[in-house]
Short mmCIF file of C-alpha atoms in Angstrom, two decimals:
data_model
loop_
_atom_site.label_atom_id
_atom_site.label_comp_id
_atom_site.label_asym_id
_atom_site.label_seq_id
_atom_site.Cartn_x
_atom_site.Cartn_y
_atom_site.Cartn_z
CA MET A 375 87.01 110.16 72.64
CA ALA A 376 90.26 109.61 74.49
CA THR A 377 93.29 108.31 72.67
CA PRO A 378 94.88 105.09 73.96
CA GLN A 379 97.70 107.13 75.50
CA GLN A 380 95.35 109.27 77.59
CA PRO A 381 94.70 108.05 81.15
CA LYS A 382 91.03 107.68 81.95
CA PHE A 383 89.71 108.97 85.25
CA LEU A 384 87.26 106.53 86.90
CA GLY A 385 87.88 104.01 84.13
CA ARG A 386 87.33 100.27 84.38
CA ILE A 387 89.54 98.61 86.97
CA SER A 388 91.37 95.34 86.28
CA LEU A 389 89.63 92.01 86.70
CA THR A 390 91.82 90.97 89.63
CA GLU A 391 91.30 94.28 91.40
CA ARG A 392 87.57 94.10 90.73
CA ASN A 393 87.29 90.65 92.33
CA PHE A 394 89.35 91.74 95.34
CA LEU A 395 87.30 94.91 95.67
CA ALA A 396 84.02 93.00 95.58
CA ALA A 397 85.13 90.60 98.34
CA ALA A 398 86.51 93.37 100.55
CA LEU A 399 83.51 95.64 100.17
CA ARG A 400 81.06 92.84 100.98
CA THR A 401 82.72 92.47 104.38
CA GLU A 402 82.91 96.22 104.91
CA THR A 403 79.24 96.64 104.00
CA VAL A 404 78.16 94.12 106.65
CA GLY A 405 80.52 95.78 109.10
CA GLY A 406 79.09 99.17 108.20
CA VAL A 407 75.57 98.02 109.02
CA LEU A 408 76.80 96.70 112.39
CA LEU A 409 78.61 99.99 112.93
CA LEU A 410 75.41 101.90 112.25
CA ILE A 411 73.47 99.70 114.69
CA ALA A 412 76.17 100.14 117.36
CA ALA A 413 76.07 103.93 116.97
CA ILE A 414 72.27 103.98 117.32
CA VAL A 415 72.43 101.78 120.42
CA ALA A 416 75.08 104.07 121.94
CA LEU A 417 72.98 107.17 121.27
CA VAL A 418 69.85 105.56 122.71
CA MET A 419 71.64 104.45 125.88
CA ALA A 420 73.32 107.84 126.35
CA ASN A 421 70.05 109.76 126.01
CA THR A 422 67.68 107.58 128.06
CA PRO A 423 67.53 106.38 131.68
CA LEU A 424 70.07 103.75 130.62
CA ASN A 425 72.73 106.48 130.64
CA GLY A 426 73.91 105.57 134.13
CA LEU A 427 74.51 101.96 133.16
CA TYR A 428 76.18 103.04 129.92
CA GLU A 429 78.59 105.41 131.67
CA SER A 430 79.44 102.92 134.40
CA VAL A 431 80.34 100.27 131.83
CA ARG A 432 82.27 102.72 129.67
CA GLU A 433 84.30 104.04 132.61
CA PHE A 434 84.95 100.64 134.24
CA HIS A 435 88.72 100.16 134.54
CA PHE A 436 90.64 96.90 134.34
CA GLY A 437 94.10 95.67 133.36
CA PRO A 438 97.57 95.49 134.97
CA GLU A 439 98.53 98.81 136.58
CA SER A 440 102.24 97.85 136.60
CA LEU A 441 102.23 97.75 132.78
CA HIS A 442 100.35 101.07 132.48
CA LEU A 443 97.39 99.12 131.12
CA HIS A 444 94.79 99.80 133.82
CA LEU A 445 92.41 101.34 131.29
CA SER A 446 88.72 102.09 131.02
CA VAL A 447 86.52 100.03 128.71
CA ALA A 448 86.30 103.05 126.40
CA ASP A 449 90.11 103.34 126.30
CA TRP A 450 90.51 99.61 125.63
CA ALA A 451 88.14 100.04 122.70
CA LYS A 452 89.97 103.13 121.45
CA ASP A 453 93.56 101.96 121.95
CA GLY A 454 93.09 98.20 121.66
CA LEU A 455 90.24 97.33 119.31
CA LEU A 456 91.07 100.11 116.84
CA THR A 457 94.57 98.63 116.53
CA VAL A 458 92.91 95.76 114.65
CA PHE A 459 91.22 98.30 112.37
CA PHE A 460 94.52 100.05 111.67
CA PHE A 461 96.27 96.72 111.12
CA VAL A 462 93.83 96.01 108.29
CA ALA A 463 94.32 99.58 107.03
CA GLY A 464 98.09 99.08 106.98
CA ALA A 465 97.81 95.76 105.14
CA GLU A 466 95.35 97.29 102.68
CA LEU A 467 97.64 100.25 102.04
CA LYS A 468 100.62 97.94 101.48
CA ARG A 469 98.65 95.80 99.04
CA GLU A 470 97.40 98.86 97.16
CA LEU A 471 100.96 100.21 96.85
CA VAL A 472 102.49 96.90 95.77
CA ALA A 473 99.77 95.10 93.79
CA GLY A 474 96.70 97.33 93.70
CA GLU A 475 95.52 100.52 92.06
CA LEU A 476 98.25 102.65 93.68
CA ARG A 477 101.17 100.65 92.27
CA ASP A 478 101.23 102.71 89.05
CA PRO A 479 102.08 106.33 89.97
CA LYS A 480 100.38 107.69 86.85
CA ALA A 481 97.14 105.81 87.51
CA ALA A 482 97.27 106.59 91.22
CA ALA A 483 97.96 110.30 90.82
CA LEU A 484 94.37 111.41 90.22
CA PRO A 485 92.64 109.63 93.13
CA VAL A 486 95.55 110.44 95.45
CA ILE A 487 95.32 114.15 94.56
CA ALA A 488 91.56 114.03 95.17
CA ALA A 489 92.07 112.29 98.52
CA PHE A 490 94.81 114.73 99.57
CA CYS A 491 92.64 117.74 98.70
CA GLY A 492 89.78 115.98 100.49
CA MET A 493 91.85 116.07 103.69
CA VAL A 494 93.26 119.59 103.31
CA ALA A 495 89.98 121.37 102.51
CA PRO A 496 88.08 120.15 105.63
CA ALA A 497 91.03 121.17 107.81
CA VAL A 498 91.02 124.62 106.18
CA VAL A 499 87.26 124.98 106.75
CA TYR A 500 87.66 124.01 110.41
CA VAL A 501 90.61 126.35 111.02
CA THR A 502 88.86 129.25 109.28
CA LEU A 503 85.65 128.90 111.30
CA SER A 504 87.37 128.15 114.59
CA ALA A 505 89.88 130.98 114.26
CA SER A 506 87.22 133.51 113.26
CA GLY A 507 85.08 132.48 116.23
CA GLY A 508 87.89 132.42 118.78
CA GLY A 509 87.81 128.63 119.14
CA SER A 510 90.56 126.06 119.60
CA LEU A 511 92.53 125.02 116.53
CA VAL A 512 93.66 121.63 117.90
CA GLY A 513 90.66 119.85 116.38
CA TRP A 514 91.68 120.68 112.80
CA ALA A 515 92.21 116.99 111.94
CA VAL A 516 88.79 115.77 113.12
CA PRO A 517 86.91 116.32 109.81
CA THR A 518 89.67 114.99 107.54
CA ALA A 519 88.77 111.27 107.53
CA THR A 520 86.38 109.17 105.43
CA ASP A 521 84.78 106.08 106.97
CA ILE A 522 84.48 103.50 104.18
CA ALA A 523 82.38 101.07 106.26
CA PHE A 524 79.80 103.69 107.18
CA ALA A 525 79.71 104.97 103.58
CA LEU A 526 79.06 101.45 102.30
CA ALA A 527 76.34 100.99 104.92
CA VAL A 528 74.64 104.08 103.51
CA LEU A 529 74.88 102.60 100.02
CA ALA A 530 73.37 99.36 101.31
CA VAL A 531 70.50 101.20 103.00
CA ILE A 532 69.57 103.35 99.99
CA GLY A 533 70.04 100.37 97.65
CA THR A 534 72.13 102.01 94.94
CA SER A 535 74.12 99.90 92.47
CA LEU A 536 77.21 102.09 92.44
CA PRO A 537 79.57 101.15 89.56
CA ALA A 538 82.83 99.41 90.45
CA ALA A 539 84.94 102.40 89.32
CA LEU A 540 83.20 104.73 91.80
CA ARG A 541 83.44 102.16 94.60
CA ALA A 542 87.16 101.73 93.87
CA PHE A 543 87.58 105.51 93.92
CA LEU A 544 85.81 105.70 97.29
CA LEU A 545 87.99 102.91 98.67
CA THR A 546 91.14 104.70 97.45
CA LEU A 547 89.99 107.88 99.19
CA ALA A 548 89.53 105.92 102.42
CA VAL A 549 92.95 104.22 102.11
CA VAL A 550 94.76 107.54 101.60
CA ASP A 551 92.70 109.07 104.43
CA ASP A 552 93.77 106.22 106.70
CA LEU A 553 97.41 106.89 105.82
CA GLY A 554 96.89 110.58 106.59
CA ALA A 555 95.19 109.73 109.88
CA ILE A 556 98.08 107.45 110.83
CA LEU A 557 100.60 110.22 110.21
CA ILE A 558 98.48 112.80 112.02
CA ILE A 559 98.07 110.58 115.09
CA ALA A 560 101.76 109.65 115.17
CA ILE A 561 103.04 113.22 114.69
CA PHE A 562 100.52 115.48 116.41
CA PHE A 563 99.05 113.30 119.15
CA THR A 564 102.16 111.71 120.61
CA THR A 565 102.80 112.46 124.28
CA ASP A 566 106.14 112.31 126.08
CA ILE A 567 108.08 109.49 124.47
CA SER A 568 109.71 106.65 126.38
CA PHE A 569 112.51 105.64 124.04
CA VAL A 570 113.11 102.40 125.96
CA ALA A 571 109.54 101.24 125.42
CA LEU A 572 109.59 102.51 121.84
CA GLY A 573 112.83 100.59 121.21
CA CYS A 574 111.30 97.40 122.63
CA SER A 575 108.29 97.84 120.34
CA ALA A 576 110.62 98.39 117.36
CA ALA A 577 112.54 95.22 118.30
CA GLY A 578 109.25 93.32 118.38
CA LEU A 579 108.38 94.68 114.93
CA ALA A 580 111.79 93.57 113.64
CA LEU A 581 111.14 90.06 114.99
CA PHE A 582 107.67 90.13 113.41
CA TRP A 583 109.22 91.04 110.04
CA PHE A 584 111.95 88.38 110.34
CA LEU A 585 109.54 85.54 111.21
CA HIS A 586 107.13 86.61 108.48
CA ARG A 587 109.86 86.76 105.82
CA LYS A 588 111.14 83.33 106.86
CA GLY A 589 107.70 81.89 106.24
CA VAL A 590 106.82 81.10 109.86
CA ARG A 591 103.06 80.62 110.09
CA GLY A 592 100.59 80.22 112.93
CA TRP A 593 98.39 82.67 114.83
CA TYR A 594 99.80 81.32 118.12
CA VAL A 595 103.14 82.90 117.16
CA TYR A 596 102.00 86.26 115.86
CA VAL A 597 99.08 87.11 118.16
CA PRO A 598 101.17 87.03 121.39
CA LEU A 599 103.97 88.89 119.61
CA ALA A 600 101.48 91.49 118.35
CA VAL A 601 100.16 92.00 121.90
CA VAL A 602 103.71 92.60 123.18
CA ILE A 603 104.44 95.05 120.35
CA TRP A 604 101.18 96.87 121.07
CA ALA A 605 101.82 97.03 124.84
CA PHE A 606 105.28 98.54 124.40
CA MET A 607 103.95 101.02 121.83
CA HIS A 608 101.21 102.03 124.27
CA ALA A 609 103.78 102.50 127.05
CA SER A 610 106.07 104.53 124.76
CA GLY A 611 103.69 107.49 124.46
CA VAL A 612 103.12 106.95 120.72
CA HIS A 613 99.47 106.12 120.13
CA ALA A 614 99.06 102.35 120.33
CA THR A 615 97.18 102.07 117.02
CA VAL A 616 100.44 102.94 115.22
CA ALA A 617 101.61 99.43 116.14
CA GLY A 618 98.76 97.93 114.15
CA VAL A 619 99.60 100.02 111.10
CA ALA A 620 103.27 99.10 111.32
CA MET A 621 102.53 95.37 111.46
CA GLY A 622 100.14 95.66 108.51
CA LEU A 623 102.79 97.44 106.45
CA LEU A 624 105.32 94.68 107.21
CA LEU A 625 103.22 91.96 105.56
CA ARG A 626 104.49 90.54 102.26
CA CYS A 627 102.24 91.37 99.31
CA THR A 628 104.04 89.40 96.60
CA VAL A 629 103.14 85.83 95.62
CA ARG A 630 105.83 83.15 95.79
CA ALA A 631 105.92 79.82 94.00
CA GLY A 632 103.21 77.50 95.26
CA GLU A 633 101.08 80.31 96.71
CA GLU A 634 97.66 81.21 95.39
CA ARG A 635 97.54 84.44 97.38
CA SER A 636 100.11 86.61 99.12
CA PRO A 637 100.31 86.48 102.93
CA ALA A 638 99.03 90.07 103.14
CA GLU A 639 95.91 89.22 101.14
CA ARG A 640 95.36 85.99 103.05
CA ILE A 641 95.79 87.59 106.49
CA GLU A 642 93.74 90.65 105.57
CA HIS A 643 90.95 88.34 104.36
CA ALA A 644 91.01 86.56 107.74
CA VAL A 645 91.26 89.64 109.97
CA ARG A 646 88.97 92.05 108.07
CA PRO A 647 85.74 90.40 109.38
CA VAL A 648 87.06 90.77 112.95
CA SER A 649 87.85 94.43 112.31
CA ALA A 650 84.64 95.32 110.48
CA GLY A 651 82.30 93.07 112.44
CA VAL A 652 83.68 93.28 115.99
CA ALA A 653 86.42 95.86 116.63
CA VAL A 654 84.94 98.92 114.91
CA PRO A 655 81.30 98.39 116.05
CA LEU A 656 82.44 97.92 119.67
CA PHE A 657 84.54 101.08 119.43
CA ALA A 658 81.49 102.93 118.09
CA LEU A 659 79.36 101.54 120.92
CA PHE A 660 81.60 103.18 123.53
CA ALA A 661 82.56 106.29 121.53
CA ALA A 662 79.30 107.48 119.95
CA GLY A 663 77.26 107.79 123.14
CA VAL A 664 76.90 111.59 123.38
CA SER A 665 74.04 113.83 124.44
CA VAL A 666 71.82 115.00 121.59
CA SER A 667 69.46 117.15 123.65
CA GLY A 668 68.24 120.47 122.33
CA GLY A 669 70.92 122.38 124.22
CA ALA A 670 73.70 120.11 123.03
CA LEU A 671 72.54 120.37 119.41
CA GLY A 672 72.39 124.13 119.77
CA ASP A 673 76.01 124.16 120.95
CA VAL A 674 77.05 122.20 117.86
CA PHE A 675 75.79 124.95 115.57
CA THR A 676 76.87 127.93 117.69
CA LYS A 677 80.32 127.01 119.01
CA PRO A 678 83.16 127.38 116.50
CA GLU A 679 84.85 124.00 117.08
CA PRO A 680 81.86 121.68 116.52
CA LEU A 681 80.51 123.92 113.73
CA GLY A 682 83.91 123.68 112.05
CA VAL A 683 83.67 119.88 112.24
CA VAL A 684 80.16 119.78 110.75
CA LEU A 685 80.97 122.08 107.84
CA GLY A 686 84.43 120.56 107.43
CA LEU A 687 82.94 117.11 106.90
CA PHE A 688 80.11 118.24 104.65
CA LEU A 689 81.36 121.24 102.67
CA GLY A 690 85.09 120.63 103.11
CA LYS A 691 84.98 117.10 101.72
CA ILE A 692 82.88 118.13 98.73
CA ILE A 693 85.15 121.08 97.94
CA GLY A 694 88.30 119.01 98.41
CA VAL A 695 87.39 115.74 96.68
CA PHE A 696 85.37 117.20 93.83
CA GLY A 697 87.55 120.28 93.36
CA GLY A 698 90.78 118.27 93.57
CA SER A 699 89.50 115.75 91.03
CA TRP A 700 88.34 118.44 88.60
CA LEU A 701 91.63 120.34 88.81
CA ALA A 702 93.66 117.13 88.40
CA VAL A 703 91.75 116.19 85.26
CA ARG A 704 91.75 119.79 83.99
CA PHE A 705 95.53 120.13 84.18
CA THR A 706 96.51 116.65 83.01
CA LYS A 707 95.81 114.63 79.87
CA ALA A 708 93.24 112.51 81.66
CA THR A 709 89.61 112.31 80.55
CA LEU A 710 86.57 111.35 82.58
CA ASN A 711 85.07 107.94 81.86
CA GLU A 712 82.38 108.60 79.24
CA GLU A 713 79.93 106.32 81.09
CA LEU A 714 79.98 108.64 84.12
CA ALA A 715 79.40 112.35 84.72
CA TRP A 716 80.83 114.94 87.07
CA ALA A 717 77.54 114.78 88.97
CA ASP A 718 78.46 111.22 89.94
CA LEU A 719 81.75 112.37 91.37
CA PHE A 720 79.99 115.18 93.25
CA ALA A 721 77.72 112.60 94.90
CA VAL A 722 80.69 110.42 95.88
CA ALA A 723 82.44 113.52 97.25
CA SER A 724 79.36 114.07 99.44
CA LEU A 725 79.56 110.43 100.56
CA ALA A 726 83.21 110.99 101.52
CA GLY A 727 81.98 113.42 104.17
CA ILE A 728 81.02 110.46 106.37
CA GLY A 729 83.95 110.50 108.77
CA PHE A 730 82.74 108.43 111.66
CA THR A 731 85.34 106.06 113.17
CA VAL A 732 88.64 107.91 112.77
CA SER A 733 86.98 111.30 113.32
CA LEU A 734 85.62 110.12 116.68
CA LEU A 735 89.08 108.83 117.61
CA ILE A 736 90.83 112.09 116.70
CA GLY A 737 88.11 114.05 118.50
CA ASP A 738 88.97 112.14 121.69
CA LEU A 739 92.69 112.73 121.19
CA ALA A 740 92.33 116.43 120.38
CA PHE A 741 90.41 117.43 123.52
CA PRO A 742 91.57 115.11 126.33
CA ASP A 743 91.28 117.82 129.01
CA ASP A 744 87.86 119.12 128.00
CA PRO A 745 85.35 116.25 128.03
CA ALA A 746 82.39 118.56 127.40
CA LEU A 747 83.94 119.99 124.24
CA ALA A 748 85.05 116.50 123.18
CA ASP A 749 81.44 115.32 123.42
CA GLU A 750 80.26 118.35 121.40
CA VAL A 751 82.84 117.56 118.73
CA LYS A 752 81.66 113.93 118.69
CA ALA A 753 78.08 115.11 118.26
CA ALA A 754 79.32 117.31 115.41
CA VAL A 755 80.93 114.27 113.77
CA LEU A 756 77.62 112.42 113.95
CA ILE A 757 75.66 115.37 112.56
CA GLY A 758 78.17 116.14 109.80
CA SER A 759 78.27 112.49 108.78
CA LEU A 760 74.46 112.30 108.82
CA ILE A 761 74.10 115.40 106.63
CA SER A 762 76.68 114.03 104.18
CA ALA A 763 74.90 110.65 104.09
CA VAL A 764 71.48 112.18 103.42
CA VAL A 765 72.73 114.53 100.69
CA ALA A 766 74.78 111.77 99.03
CA GLY A 767 71.84 109.37 99.22
CA VAL A 768 69.53 111.84 97.49
CA LEU A 769 72.07 112.64 94.77
CA LEU A 770 72.88 108.98 94.13
CA LYS A 771 69.19 108.05 93.94
CA PHE A 772 68.73 110.50 91.05
CA ARG A 773 71.28 108.47 89.04
CA ASN A 774 70.33 105.02 90.28
CA ASP A 775 68.68 103.89 87.04
CA LYS A 776 71.90 104.70 85.19
CA TYR A 777 73.93 102.88 87.83
CA LYS A 778 71.77 99.76 87.54
CA LYS A 779 72.41 99.60 83.78
CA LEU A 780 76.16 100.03 84.29
CA TYR A 781 76.14 97.43 87.07
CA GLU A 782 74.28 94.91 84.91
CA ALA A 783 76.67 95.54 82.01
CA GLU A 784 79.67 95.11 84.31
CA ASN A 785 78.38 91.75 85.59
CA LEU A 786 76.84 90.29 82.41
CA ASP A 787 78.27 86.82 81.70
CA GLU A 788 76.30 85.36 78.80
CA ASP A 789 78.80 82.59 78.04
CA TRP A 790 78.94 81.42 81.68
CA SER A 791 82.72 81.62 81.66
CA GLY A 792 82.90 83.02 85.17
CA VAL A 793 84.27 86.29 83.78
CA PRO A 794 82.05 89.30 82.92
CA ASP A 795 81.74 89.77 79.16
CA VAL A 796 83.17 93.31 79.24
CA TYR A 797 86.51 91.85 80.27
CA GLU A 798 86.52 89.33 77.43
CA LYS A 799 86.74 92.03 74.78
CA ASP A 800 89.73 94.16 75.65
CA ASP A 801 91.34 92.95 78.85
CA PRO A 802 94.56 90.92 78.32
CA GLU A 803 94.14 89.50 81.80
CA TYR A 804 90.98 87.74 80.67
CA HIS A 805 92.77 85.94 77.83
CA PHE A 806 95.53 84.84 80.19
CA ARG A 807 92.98 83.53 82.67
CA MET A 808 90.99 81.73 79.97
CA ALA A 809 94.20 80.07 78.74
CA GLU A 810 94.78 78.80 82.28
CA ILE A 811 91.18 77.52 82.48
CA LEU A 812 91.44 75.73 79.13
CA GLU A 813 94.76 74.19 80.10
CA ALA A 814 93.27 72.97 83.40
CA ARG A 815 90.31 71.46 81.55
CA ALA A 816 92.63 69.75 79.07
CA ALA A 817 94.69 68.34 81.92
CA GLU A 818 91.52 67.04 83.58
CA HIS A 819 90.43 65.38 80.30
CA ARG A 820 93.84 63.72 79.96
CA ARG A 821 93.62 62.47 83.55
CA LEU A 822 90.14 61.03 83.00
CA ALA A 823 91.25 59.43 79.75
CA GLU A 824 94.19 57.80 81.51
CA VAL A 825 91.94 56.51 84.31
CA THR A 826 89.49 55.13 81.74
CA SER A 827 92.33 53.49 79.81
CA ARG A 828 93.70 51.78 82.92
CA SER A 829 90.21 50.57 83.85
CA SER A 830 89.72 49.12 80.36
CA ARG A 831 93.03 47.27 80.52
CA LYS A 832 92.03 45.71 83.86
CA ASP A 833 88.65 44.64 82.45
CA ASP A 834 90.31 43.07 79.36
CA GLY A 835 92.89 41.17 81.42
CA PRO A 836 92.82 37.43 82.26
CA ALA A 837 89.93 36.28 84.43
#
């Protein structure tokens, strides 16, 4: 049994974080199902007589040429719609660092180490296979990402009641992966930079920060400003999605007097459905349409680049996430939550090999001059993600009875207080919240008593 001073790996998260996690993951789960449907539709259209229509729509160009925005539909989805996704990722990262599970360096160390190793190991697997086979090394970053929406869609399909601690761990992996992807895109996939356009985008970000800090509200202010910031970032040569991340990171995550929620939490709550339900599925619709004929599938398993992506996502993620977690616990004072086993973490590490959205994006960026290889790498992303999903689903199903018991225990509320009973025993936050509830009830009783008293006085007055 761990002493009170020992950190607990995959331990119970706080009540506030649990409630936020539940709300966020509900949206992401619905978005993940839509993402899955969009990917299937794209694959069907790309591999049937509808391919001609699909390609003509995907390659249709529109937008002002003078602003360097005469882009194809696929590029608008990649550079425009994914900016919304990265805006949410930036806001989520900021909230995690300021008010979430990453605010305490000691508590954050273990999942961050696991996530970091879960990015390094797939890159090492890719580089090893590609170098040994004489392939290109530029796609090393393709298998490094975890797609939280797709992972949650898999959980929804197989019907597993994954405990909150494992879901939080998976979300932390995805948040750190998103940060890594942002840095990779900004550093390694930036073309010739226009410092004038980049300066204009930075000035727009400064204005965004100033208005936000001054409490200016209204979508009609920020949406046009965000479009201008994005357009200048796109023209600068830095990938346009970086603008979304930057704006997300500028949001305030602290709560001021009179506020129930911080602006970051409020805005993220409003924009997340647009990201998960519209932006990401539409991106998948125009990015996942690749040939899956026998010859194409054969190339995936014989060419070094796509094979490196497949094994990077599947084996690399398992080695990195599971191995990094085990080493972090082994060489620190942390202990694994006694309600869980290392087999549970192995299954989640398999689930982390689903790298759909960001992997497809980086695949496009890595091979811009070789469309055939880019399509093979995309097919490899789909296959690697599918293998990871199937293996994780099988492993999680073996433990599903245990998960159901943990889930029921986590949500049991026998006194109908609105707070699960497990938090009533040892969580100080529960007692603080109950004190607030009791005070609110007492205030309501006093108000009703005063209303009743005034009514009685009126009834007893002169006719």
